[in-house]
Amino acid sequence: MHRPEPADGPGPRDLTRAAALRLREAGVESADHDAAELLAFALGTTRSRLPLVGHVDAAAESAFDELVSRRAAREPLQHLTGTAAFRYVELAVGPGVFVPRPETELLAGWAVERAQALPDTVVVDLCTGSGAIARSIAAEVPRARVHAVELDEHALRWAARNLSGTGVDLREGDMATAFPDLDGQVDVVVCNPPYIPHDAWESVAPEVRDHDPDAALYSSGDDGLDAMRVVEEVAGRLLKPGGWVGAEHADAQGESAPQVFATTGRWLDVRDHLDLAGRPRYLTARRAG
Ligand SMILES: C[S@@+](CC[C@H](N)C(=O)[O-])C[C@H]1O[C@@H](n2cnc3c(N)ncnc32)[C@H](O)[C@@H]1O
């Protein structure tokens, strides 16, 4: 009868269990998930294939230990692995760019559906960051013509990397004055702007506070809605009559963010949408004729 070779080093289950304990003690909410992701990364495999790994050699164990220490110091998981999954795509991320969030996948999904509804859609992603929303629309609606703008030079470099070869027209600049050549010609404007109110700074998790760029979080005034006011103006300028805008906001802005649109008289069907946890997450509105 064939007997397996004796293990030469600890197995993945023991390693991830001990690492998850360390991460939990450091306040990491997704400790089990992150421990498994980091071990898979150290071994050059995927989380789902970890059970197939017999034992972990000393070099991989030491690399894993270093990654767990950095995660326990609250470096974002995605900065350690260098990638973030977003809908059906993988994005390169790291210092200098906002890590795309699962809740934004809903807004991107809404934009994809709007883009699919027309034969030849023009879409603009304001505040593109890593390029997550623009890249998803380009991947899921290949016939759409997608444009994206980003103000920050560091974020722009990540966007350029993630949007290379996708056909997305990426531009550097302020959304307030972006795309004058597209005025009145756009079908869908989508935006995940900075929206954290100044007084919410202390409630933000260390991964976000210490690693996401300030320009992605706080550059939106005391109430966090200055950027939303700009989005309202820019979308009003870019959209065709009947065109749609969708924009993400903080969960505390479920009434105040739609109000930015409802009070100008330029919009029909202003409504707010919940995320999967039931929190107000993004608004949509249609340009009046
Ligand atoms: C919250 S992040 C969103 C990034 C990406 N859309 C996502 O959902 O992951 C906001 C981004 O807007 C950029 N930004 C802030 N103000 C801007 C402006 N006035 N014009 C263009 N981009 C801006 C920031 O640099 C940051 O990359």
Coordinates of C-alpha atoms and ligand atoms in Angstrom, one line a residue:
M1 CA 0.0 0.0 0.0
H2 CA 1.3 3.5 -0.9
R3 CA 1.9 5.7 2.1
P4 CA 2.3 9.5 1.7
E5 CA 5.7 10.9 2.5
P6 CA 6.0 12.3 6.0
A7 CA 5.2 16.0 6.0
D8 CA 8.3 18.3 5.9
G9 CA 6.9 21.4 7.6
P10 CA 3.5 22.5 9.0
G11 CA 0.3 22.0 7.0
P12 CA -1.8 25.0 5.6
R13 CA -4.6 24.4 8.1
D14 CA -2.3 24.8 11.2
L15 CA -0.6 27.9 9.7
T16 CA -3.8 29.7 8.7
R17 CA -5.4 28.9 12.1
A18 CA -2.5 30.4 14.0
A19 CA -2.3 33.4 11.6
A20 CA -6.1 34.0 11.9
L21 CA -5.8 34.2 15.7
R22 CA -3.0 36.8 15.4
L23 CA -5.1 38.8 12.9
R24 CA -8.2 38.7 15.1
E25 CA -6.2 39.9 18.1
A26 CA -5.0 42.8 15.9
G27 CA -8.7 43.7 15.2
V28 CA -8.8 42.4 11.6
E29 CA -12.5 41.5 11.0
S30 CA -12.0 39.1 8.1
A31 CA -9.2 37.2 9.9
D32 CA -9.8 33.7 8.6
H33 CA -10.3 34.9 5.0
D34 CA -7.2 37.1 5.0
A35 CA -5.0 34.4 6.6
A36 CA -6.0 32.0 3.9
E37 CA -5.5 34.6 1.1
L38 CA -2.1 35.5 2.4
L39 CA -0.9 31.8 2.6
A40 CA -2.2 31.2 -0.9
F41 CA -0.3 34.3 -2.1
A42 CA 2.9 33.1 -0.3
L43 CA 2.6 29.7 -2.0
G44 CA 1.6 31.1 -5.4
T45 CA -1.7 29.3 -5.4
T46 CA -5.3 30.2 -4.8
R47 CA -7.3 30.0 -1.6
S48 CA -9.6 27.2 -3.0
R49 CA -6.5 25.0 -3.7
L50 CA -5.0 25.3 -0.3
P51 CA -6.4 22.0 0.9
L52 CA -4.4 20.3 -1.8
V53 CA -1.1 21.6 -0.3
G54 CA 0.5 18.9 1.8
H55 CA 3.0 21.0 3.7
V56 CA 4.5 24.4 3.6
D57 CA 8.3 24.7 3.2
A58 CA 10.5 27.0 5.3
A59 CA 10.8 29.8 2.7
A60 CA 7.1 30.0 2.1
E61 CA 6.4 29.9 5.8
S62 CA 8.8 32.8 6.5
A63 CA 7.2 34.8 3.6
F64 CA 3.8 34.1 5.1
D65 CA 4.9 35.1 8.6
E66 CA 6.1 38.5 7.2
L67 CA 2.8 39.1 5.4
V68 CA 0.7 38.2 8.4
S69 CA 2.8 40.7 10.5
R70 CA 2.1 43.4 8.0
R71 CA -1.6 42.6 7.9
A72 CA -1.7 42.6 11.7
A73 CA -0.2 46.1 11.5
R74 CA -3.3 46.8 9.4
E75 CA -1.8 47.1 6.0
P76 CA -4.7 46.4 3.5
L77 CA -4.8 42.8 2.3
Q78 CA -4.9 44.1 -1.3
H79 CA -1.7 46.1 -0.9
L80 CA 0.0 42.9 0.3
T81 CA -1.2 40.8 -2.6
G82 CA -1.1 43.7 -5.1
T83 CA -4.5 43.0 -6.5
A84 CA -8.2 43.7 -5.8
A85 CA -11.0 41.6 -7.3
F86 CA -13.9 43.8 -8.6
R87 CA -16.9 42.2 -10.3
Y88 CA -15.3 40.1 -13.1
V89 CA -11.9 41.8 -13.2
E90 CA -8.7 41.9 -11.2
L91 CA -7.1 45.3 -10.6
A92 CA -3.6 46.1 -9.8
V93 CA -3.6 48.3 -6.6
G94 CA -1.1 49.6 -4.1
P95 CA 0.1 52.7 -2.3
G96 CA -1.3 55.9 -3.9
V97 CA -4.7 54.5 -5.1
F98 CA -8.0 53.8 -3.4
V99 CA -8.7 50.1 -3.1
P100 CA -12.0 49.4 -4.8
R101 CA -14.7 48.2 -2.5
P102 CA -17.3 45.4 -2.8
E103 CA -20.2 47.8 -2.2
T104 CA -19.1 49.8 -5.3
E105 CA -19.7 46.7 -7.4
L106 CA -23.4 47.5 -7.1
L107 CA -23.1 51.0 -8.6
A108 CA -20.9 49.5 -11.4
G109 CA -23.5 46.8 -12.0
W110 CA -26.2 49.5 -12.3
A111 CA -24.0 51.4 -14.9
V112 CA -23.4 48.1 -16.8
E113 CA -27.2 47.6 -17.0
R114 CA -27.8 51.1 -18.2
A115 CA -25.0 50.7 -20.8
Q116 CA -26.5 47.4 -22.0
A117 CA -29.9 49.0 -22.5
L118 CA -28.7 51.0 -25.5
P119 CA -27.0 49.9 -28.8
D120 CA -24.1 52.4 -28.8
T121 CA -23.7 53.8 -25.3
V122 CA -21.3 56.6 -24.3
V123 CA -20.3 56.3 -20.6
V124 CA -18.2 58.6 -18.4
D125 CA -16.6 57.4 -15.1
L126 CA -15.7 60.5 -13.0
C127 CA -13.1 60.0 -10.3
T128 CA -11.9 56.7 -11.7
G129 CA -9.2 55.9 -9.1
S130 CA -7.9 52.4 -10.0
G131 CA -10.2 52.4 -13.1
A132 CA -12.4 49.8 -11.4
I133 CA -15.8 51.0 -12.7
A134 CA -14.6 52.0 -16.2
R135 CA -12.8 48.7 -16.6
S136 CA -15.8 46.7 -15.6
I137 CA -18.1 48.5 -18.0
A138 CA -15.6 48.0 -20.8
A139 CA -15.3 44.3 -20.0
E140 CA -19.0 43.6 -19.6
V141 CA -20.3 45.9 -22.4
P142 CA -17.6 45.8 -25.1
R143 CA -19.7 47.9 -27.5
A144 CA -19.9 50.8 -25.0
R145 CA -17.5 53.8 -25.5
V146 CA -16.1 54.4 -22.1
H147 CA -14.3 57.6 -20.9
A148 CA -12.7 58.1 -17.5
V149 CA -11.0 60.9 -15.6
E150 CA -8.8 61.1 -12.5
L151 CA -7.2 64.1 -10.8
D152 CA -4.5 62.6 -8.7
E153 CA -1.2 61.7 -10.5
H154 CA -0.5 58.6 -8.4
A155 CA -3.9 57.2 -8.8
L156 CA -3.8 58.0 -12.5
R157 CA -0.7 55.7 -12.9
W158 CA -2.6 52.8 -11.5
A159 CA -5.6 53.6 -13.7
A160 CA -3.4 53.7 -16.8
R161 CA -2.0 50.3 -15.9
N162 CA -5.5 48.8 -15.3
L163 CA -7.1 50.4 -18.3
S164 CA -4.3 49.7 -20.8
G165 CA -5.6 47.7 -23.8
T166 CA -9.3 48.1 -22.7
G167 CA -10.1 50.9 -25.2
V168 CA -11.1 53.2 -22.3
D169 CA -10.3 56.9 -23.0
L170 CA -8.4 57.8 -19.7
R171 CA -7.7 61.5 -19.1
E172 CA -5.9 63.3 -16.3
G173 CA -7.8 66.3 -14.8
D174 CA -10.5 67.7 -12.6
M175 CA -13.9 66.2 -13.2
A176 CA -15.4 69.7 -12.8
T177 CA -14.0 70.7 -16.2
A178 CA -13.5 67.3 -17.8
F179 CA -14.7 66.2 -21.3
P180 CA -15.9 69.6 -22.7
D181 CA -15.9 67.7 -26.1
L182 CA -18.6 65.4 -24.8
D183 CA -21.1 68.0 -23.5
G184 CA -24.6 66.8 -24.2
Q185 CA -23.5 63.5 -25.8
V186 CA -23.2 61.1 -22.9
D187 CA -25.8 58.4 -22.0
V188 CA -24.4 57.3 -18.6
V189 CA -22.3 59.2 -16.0
V190 CA -21.1 57.1 -13.1
C191 CA -19.0 58.3 -10.1
N192 CA -17.7 57.1 -6.8
P193 CA -16.5 60.4 -5.4
P194 CA -14.7 61.3 -2.2
Y195 CA -17.6 61.6 0.4
I196 CA -16.4 61.1 4.0
P197 CA -17.5 64.0 6.2
H198 CA -14.6 65.6 8.0
D199 CA -15.9 64.7 11.5
A200 CA -16.1 61.0 10.5
W201 CA -12.3 60.8 10.3
E202 CA -11.9 58.9 13.6
S203 CA -14.5 56.3 12.8
V204 CA -12.6 55.1 9.7
A205 CA -10.7 51.8 9.9
P206 CA -6.9 52.0 10.1
E207 CA -6.5 50.3 6.7
V208 CA -8.5 53.1 5.1
R209 CA -7.3 56.0 7.3
D210 CA -3.6 55.2 6.9
H211 CA -3.4 53.7 3.4
D212 CA -6.2 55.0 1.1
P213 CA -5.2 58.4 -0.3
D214 CA -6.7 61.4 1.4
A215 CA -7.9 62.8 -1.9
A216 CA -10.1 59.7 -2.4
L217 CA -11.7 60.1 1.0
Y218 CA -11.9 63.5 2.6
S219 CA -11.6 66.1 -0.2
S220 CA -15.3 66.8 -0.2
G221 CA -15.9 69.5 2.5
D222 CA -17.4 69.4 6.0
D223 CA -20.5 67.5 5.0
G224 CA -18.7 65.2 2.5
L225 CA -21.0 66.4 -0.3
D226 CA -19.0 69.0 -2.1
A227 CA -17.9 66.4 -4.7
M228 CA -21.5 65.3 -5.2
R229 CA -22.5 68.9 -6.0
V230 CA -19.8 68.9 -8.7
V231 CA -21.0 65.5 -10.0
E232 CA -24.5 67.0 -10.3
E233 CA -23.2 69.9 -12.3
V234 CA -20.9 67.9 -14.5
A235 CA -23.5 65.2 -15.2
G236 CA -26.0 68.0 -16.0
R237 CA -23.6 69.3 -18.6
L238 CA -22.5 66.0 -20.1
L239 CA -25.7 64.0 -20.3
K240 CA -28.1 63.9 -23.2
P241 CA -31.7 64.6 -22.2
G242 CA -33.0 61.3 -20.7
G243 CA -29.4 60.2 -19.8
W244 CA -28.6 58.7 -16.5
V245 CA -26.3 59.5 -13.6
G246 CA -25.4 57.2 -10.7
A247 CA -23.2 58.2 -7.8
E248 CA -22.1 56.5 -4.5
H249 CA -22.4 58.2 -1.2
A250 CA -21.8 57.5 2.6
D251 CA -24.5 55.5 4.4
A252 CA -25.4 58.6 6.4
Q253 CA -26.1 60.5 3.1
G254 CA -29.1 58.5 2.0
E255 CA -31.3 61.6 2.1
S256 CA -28.8 64.5 1.7
A257 CA -27.1 63.1 -1.4
P258 CA -30.3 62.6 -3.5
Q259 CA -31.3 66.1 -2.2
V260 CA -28.3 67.5 -4.1
F261 CA -30.0 66.4 -7.3
A262 CA -33.7 66.8 -6.3
T263 CA -33.3 70.5 -5.5
T264 CA -31.9 71.7 -8.8
G265 CA -34.9 71.0 -11.1
R266 CA -32.7 69.3 -13.7
W267 CA -33.5 65.7 -12.8
L268 CA -36.3 63.2 -13.0
D269 CA -36.6 59.9 -11.1
V270 CA -34.2 60.8 -8.3
R271 CA -33.9 57.7 -6.1
D272 CA -31.6 56.1 -3.7
H273 CA -30.4 52.4 -3.6
L274 CA -29.4 50.2 -0.7
D275 CA -26.3 48.0 -0.6
L276 CA -26.4 44.3 0.3
A277 CA -26.2 45.1 4.0
G278 CA -29.3 47.3 3.6
R279 CA -27.5 50.6 4.0
P280 CA -28.2 53.6 1.6
R281 CA -25.3 53.4 -0.9
Y282 CA -25.9 55.2 -4.2
L283 CA -28.3 57.5 -6.0
T284 CA -29.5 57.5 -9.5
A285 CA -31.3 60.2 -11.5
R286 CA -32.3 60.9 -15.1
R287 CA -31.6 64.1 -16.9
A288 CA -34.7 66.1 -17.7
G289 CA -35.2 67.1 -21.3
Ligands
LIG1 C1 -13.4 57.1 -3.6 S1 -12.2 57.1 -4.8 C2 -13.0 56.1 -6.0 C3 -12.1 55.4 -7.0 C4 -12.9 54.4 -7.9 N1 -13.9 55.0 -8.8 C5 -13.5 53.3 -7.1 O1 -14.7 53.2 -7.0 O2 -12.8 52.4 -6.6 C6 -12.3 58.7 -5.5 C7 -11.3 59.1 -6.5 O3 -11.6 60.4 -7.0 C8 -10.4 61.1 -7.3 N2 -10.8 62.5 -7.3 C9 -11.0 63.3 -6.2 N3 -11.4 64.6 -6.6 C10 -11.4 64.5 -8.0 C11 -11.7 65.5 -9.0 N4 -12.1 66.7 -8.7 N5 -11.6 65.1 -10.3 C12 -11.2 63.9 -10.6 N6 -10.9 62.9 -9.7 C13 -11.0 63.2 -8.4 C14 -9.5 60.7 -6.1 O4 -8.2 60.9 -6.4 C15 -9.8 59.2 -6.1 O5 -9.0 58.4 -6.9

